[in-house]
């Protein structure tokens, strides 16, 4: 597998210094700021940056930061709490499938234009791949399509037959509470104009959320920091 570009190469040819780019991307993903808010904040520092430039930075670097940090992520537990929430993109609803373990660690997420059996199955497959193992327990709400998705994946051998499926509104309070941290950032965003850009932005927001929850081995990150593994993005 080809090594990712170095930190220097990643920002090569950019008009602004990499520290400014990282700061703008990080603040946009973490705080309830608009692109124009960041333009004003940078102007106070003597920098003239167009809001469309910051938008392009977010779209370019959020996936790169996620890719590099994810190499150091710690494995979540095998008791999954799964739920989907709504995201509005250009006036239409999309569905954000998310899962956390029993301690609240993020397992995975997937944005989908539809809420149905196929979308739920795609999420479960993605989550199992990212974790490198299957869940022992999956807790869902009463939505029938998600239950059917688990059953079909078990029949197809994509999930173990021994995986226990539970339906509990009480146990899923954990994932519903976790939704709020992500939704509170997305709710004030004006830049979710397309499905692709929304998926990229959510990827960055979820990364910051995982960093805040301590889901990375920071000792390894410090060791690899000289090679530009984390690109300097973090969370307060």
Short mmCIF file of C-alpha atoms in Angstrom, two decimals:
data_model
loop_
_atom_site.label_atom_id
_atom_site.label_comp_id
_atom_site.label_asym_id
_atom_site.label_seq_id
_atom_site.Cartn_x
_atom_site.Cartn_y
_atom_site.Cartn_z
CA UNK A 1 0.00 0.00 0.00
CA UNK A 2 1.37 3.41 -0.94
CA UNK A 3 2.24 5.67 1.97
CA UNK A 4 0.11 8.81 2.31
CA UNK A 5 1.71 12.11 1.32
CA UNK A 6 3.79 13.82 3.98
CA UNK A 7 2.37 16.78 5.85
CA UNK A 8 4.47 19.11 3.72
CA UNK A 9 3.31 17.52 0.45
CA UNK A 10 -0.30 17.53 1.60
CA UNK A 11 -0.33 21.33 1.76
CA UNK A 12 2.10 21.95 -1.09
CA UNK A 13 1.05 24.76 -3.44
CA UNK A 14 -1.52 26.25 -1.06
CA UNK A 15 -1.60 30.04 -0.84
CA UNK A 16 -1.97 29.99 2.93
CA UNK A 17 0.21 28.32 5.54
CA UNK A 18 -0.81 24.84 6.65
CA UNK A 19 -1.40 25.99 10.24
CA UNK A 20 -4.08 28.44 9.02
CA UNK A 21 -5.77 25.76 6.91
CA UNK A 22 -5.76 23.26 9.77
CA UNK A 23 -7.11 25.85 12.20
CA UNK A 24 -10.00 26.85 9.94
CA UNK A 25 -10.97 23.24 9.20
CA UNK A 26 -10.72 22.25 12.84
CA UNK A 27 -12.76 25.19 14.12
CA UNK A 28 -15.44 24.72 11.48
CA UNK A 29 -15.88 21.04 12.31
CA UNK A 30 -15.77 21.55 16.07
CA UNK A 31 -17.64 24.78 16.80
CA UNK A 32 -20.93 26.33 15.71
CA UNK A 33 -19.27 28.65 13.24
CA UNK A 34 -20.23 29.50 9.68
CA UNK A 35 -17.71 29.95 6.91
CA UNK A 36 -18.34 33.69 7.08
CA UNK A 37 -17.69 33.66 10.83
CA UNK A 38 -14.28 32.18 10.11
CA UNK A 39 -13.64 34.78 7.40
CA UNK A 40 -14.21 37.51 10.02
CA UNK A 41 -12.03 35.76 12.58
CA UNK A 42 -9.19 35.41 10.09
CA UNK A 43 -9.63 39.05 9.03
CA UNK A 44 -9.00 40.05 12.66
CA UNK A 45 -5.65 38.33 12.25
CA UNK A 46 -4.88 40.25 9.11
CA UNK A 47 -5.78 37.45 6.69
CA UNK A 48 -8.15 37.91 3.77
CA UNK A 49 -9.77 34.53 3.01
CA UNK A 50 -12.92 33.92 0.98
CA UNK A 51 -15.59 31.75 2.59
CA UNK A 52 -15.56 29.52 -0.50
CA UNK A 53 -11.87 28.88 0.09
CA UNK A 54 -12.56 27.59 3.60
CA UNK A 55 -15.38 25.45 2.22
CA UNK A 56 -12.94 23.87 -0.24
CA UNK A 57 -10.45 23.27 2.56
CA UNK A 58 -13.06 21.41 4.60
CA UNK A 59 -14.01 19.25 1.62
CA UNK A 60 -10.38 18.55 0.76
CA UNK A 61 -8.87 17.94 4.18
CA UNK A 62 -11.62 16.48 6.40
CA UNK A 63 -11.37 13.05 4.68
CA UNK A 64 -7.57 13.20 4.80
CA UNK A 65 -7.53 13.95 8.52
CA UNK A 66 -10.03 11.16 9.17
CA UNK A 67 -7.98 8.69 7.15
CA UNK A 68 -4.79 9.48 9.06
CA UNK A 69 -6.32 9.51 12.53
CA UNK A 70 -8.27 6.31 11.92
CA UNK A 71 -5.04 4.34 11.71
CA UNK A 72 -4.67 4.97 15.44
CA UNK A 73 -8.26 4.41 16.56
CA UNK A 74 -8.96 2.03 19.41
CA UNK A 75 -11.40 -0.82 18.90
CA UNK A 76 -14.89 -0.29 20.27
CA UNK A 77 -16.89 -2.88 22.19
CA UNK A 78 -19.09 -5.60 20.74
CA UNK A 79 -22.38 -4.41 22.24
CA UNK A 80 -23.78 -2.05 19.62
CA UNK A 81 -26.50 0.56 20.11
CA UNK A 82 -27.75 1.45 16.63
CA UNK A 83 -30.10 4.21 15.51
CA UNK A 84 -30.64 6.57 12.61
CA UNK A 85 -31.29 10.30 12.75
CA UNK A 86 -32.31 12.93 10.21
CA UNK A 87 -30.11 15.41 8.34
CA UNK A 88 -31.51 18.07 6.02
CA UNK A 89 -29.59 18.50 2.76
CA UNK A 90 -30.73 21.15 0.30
CA UNK A 91 -34.28 21.01 1.60
CA UNK A 92 -34.56 17.21 1.62
CA UNK A 93 -34.13 14.73 4.43
CA UNK A 94 -31.30 12.23 4.47
CA UNK A 95 -30.63 9.61 7.13
CA UNK A 96 -27.54 9.31 9.28
CA UNK A 97 -27.07 5.77 10.60
CA UNK A 98 -24.88 5.69 13.70
CA UNK A 99 -23.80 3.22 16.37
CA UNK A 100 -22.01 3.42 19.72
CA UNK A 101 -20.91 0.70 22.10
CA UNK A 102 -22.02 0.23 25.71
CA UNK A 103 -19.50 2.83 26.93
CA UNK A 104 -20.48 5.42 24.31
CA UNK A 105 -17.57 4.97 21.91
CA UNK A 106 -18.48 5.62 18.30
CA UNK A 107 -18.51 2.41 16.26
CA UNK A 108 -19.34 3.87 12.84
CA UNK A 109 -21.73 6.05 10.87
CA UNK A 110 -23.15 6.19 7.35
CA UNK A 111 -25.17 8.84 5.56
CA UNK A 112 -27.90 7.47 3.32
CA UNK A 113 -30.50 9.13 1.06
CA UNK A 114 -33.03 6.49 2.10
CA UNK A 115 -34.17 4.76 5.26
CA UNK A 116 -34.84 1.15 4.36
CA UNK A 117 -33.54 -2.41 4.65
CA UNK A 118 -30.81 -1.94 2.03
CA UNK A 119 -29.48 1.17 3.77
CA UNK A 120 -29.46 -0.52 7.16
CA UNK A 121 -27.62 -3.55 5.73
CA UNK A 122 -25.03 -1.28 4.13
CA UNK A 123 -24.44 0.39 7.47
CA UNK A 124 -24.01 -2.88 9.35
CA UNK A 125 -21.55 -4.16 6.75
CA UNK A 126 -19.54 -0.94 6.93
CA UNK A 127 -19.49 -0.98 10.73
CA UNK A 128 -18.33 -4.60 10.88
CA UNK A 129 -15.52 -3.85 8.39
CA UNK A 130 -14.34 -0.80 10.29
CA UNK A 131 -14.25 -2.69 13.58
CA UNK A 132 -12.68 -5.81 12.16
CA UNK A 133 -15.15 -7.98 14.05
CA UNK A 134 -18.87 -8.60 14.36
CA UNK A 135 -21.04 -7.49 17.28
CA UNK A 136 -22.15 -9.88 19.99
CA UNK A 137 -25.26 -7.80 20.65
CA UNK A 138 -27.18 -5.26 18.57
CA UNK A 139 -29.75 -3.06 20.27
CA UNK A 140 -32.29 -1.33 18.00
CA UNK A 141 -35.47 0.65 18.38
CA UNK A 142 -38.72 -0.68 16.99
CA UNK A 143 -38.11 0.25 13.34
CA UNK A 144 -38.83 -2.95 11.39
CA UNK A 145 -36.41 -2.37 8.49
CA UNK A 146 -33.36 -2.41 10.77
CA UNK A 147 -34.49 -5.65 12.42
CA UNK A 148 -35.04 -7.21 9.01
CA UNK A 149 -31.60 -6.05 7.87
CA UNK A 150 -29.92 -7.88 10.75
CA UNK A 151 -31.92 -11.04 10.10
CA UNK A 152 -31.05 -11.03 6.38
CA UNK A 153 -27.37 -10.47 7.08
CA UNK A 154 -27.39 -13.40 9.48
CA UNK A 155 -29.08 -15.57 6.87
CA UNK A 156 -26.45 -14.52 4.33
CA UNK A 157 -23.60 -15.27 6.73
CA UNK A 158 -22.56 -11.61 6.91
CA UNK A 159 -23.37 -11.47 10.62
CA UNK A 160 -23.00 -14.40 13.07
CA UNK A 161 -26.15 -16.30 13.92
CA UNK A 162 -25.10 -15.96 17.58
CA UNK A 163 -25.35 -12.17 17.43
CA UNK A 164 -28.15 -11.29 19.82
CA UNK A 165 -30.72 -8.79 18.60
CA UNK A 166 -32.52 -6.66 21.16
CA UNK A 167 -35.20 -3.98 20.91
CA UNK A 168 -35.05 -1.46 23.72
CA UNK A 169 -35.85 2.23 23.73
CA UNK A 170 -34.25 2.53 27.18
CA UNK A 171 -30.93 0.97 26.19
CA UNK A 172 -30.80 3.09 23.05
CA UNK A 173 -30.92 6.31 25.06
CA UNK A 174 -27.12 6.22 24.82
CA UNK A 175 -27.04 6.52 21.04
CA UNK A 176 -29.83 9.10 21.04
CA UNK A 177 -27.84 11.25 23.45
CA UNK A 178 -24.77 10.82 21.28
CA UNK A 179 -26.71 11.98 18.21
CA UNK A 180 -27.17 15.36 19.89
CA UNK A 181 -23.47 16.13 19.90
CA UNK A 182 -23.26 15.65 16.14
CA UNK A 183 -26.67 17.12 15.29
CA UNK A 184 -25.98 20.28 17.30
CA UNK A 185 -23.10 21.05 14.94
CA UNK A 186 -24.91 20.07 11.76
CA UNK A 187 -28.10 21.96 12.58
CA UNK A 188 -26.51 25.38 12.12
CA UNK A 189 -24.54 24.55 8.98
CA UNK A 190 -25.56 26.30 5.78
CA UNK A 191 -23.07 24.43 3.61
CA UNK A 192 -24.90 21.11 3.27
CA UNK A 193 -25.87 21.79 -0.32
CA UNK A 194 -25.24 18.35 -1.79
CA UNK A 195 -25.20 14.78 -0.55
CA UNK A 196 -21.48 14.39 -1.32
CA UNK A 197 -20.44 17.56 0.48
CA UNK A 198 -22.66 16.68 3.45
CA UNK A 199 -21.11 13.20 3.71
CA UNK A 200 -17.62 14.72 3.70
CA UNK A 201 -18.48 17.34 6.31
CA UNK A 202 -20.14 14.76 8.56
CA UNK A 203 -17.04 12.60 8.28
CA UNK A 204 -15.02 15.47 9.72
CA UNK A 205 -17.55 16.24 12.46
CA UNK A 206 -17.61 12.58 13.50
CA UNK A 207 -13.79 12.55 13.61
CA UNK A 208 -13.70 15.50 15.99
CA UNK A 209 -16.38 13.83 18.11
CA UNK A 210 -14.30 10.65 18.37
CA UNK A 211 -11.20 12.64 19.28
CA UNK A 212 -13.12 14.36 22.07
CA UNK A 213 -14.25 10.97 23.36
CA UNK A 214 -10.64 9.76 23.49
CA UNK A 215 -10.98 6.98 20.93
CA UNK A 216 -7.39 7.22 19.72
CA UNK A 217 -4.12 6.05 21.20
CA UNK A 218 -2.46 9.42 21.67
CA UNK A 219 0.86 7.79 22.55
CA UNK A 220 1.05 6.30 19.07
CA UNK A 221 -0.03 9.60 17.56
CA UNK A 222 2.77 11.39 19.38
CA UNK A 223 5.26 8.82 18.14
CA UNK A 224 4.06 9.21 14.56
CA UNK A 225 3.55 12.97 14.75
CA UNK A 226 6.80 13.76 13.00
CA UNK A 227 5.57 12.06 9.82
CA UNK A 228 2.43 14.21 9.73
CA UNK A 229 0.16 11.39 10.81
CA UNK A 230 -2.42 13.59 12.47
CA UNK A 231 -1.89 16.81 10.49
CA UNK A 232 -2.23 18.75 13.74
CA UNK A 233 -6.02 18.60 13.89
CA UNK A 234 -7.40 18.02 17.35
CA UNK A 235 -10.18 18.99 19.73
CA UNK A 236 -10.42 21.23 22.73
#
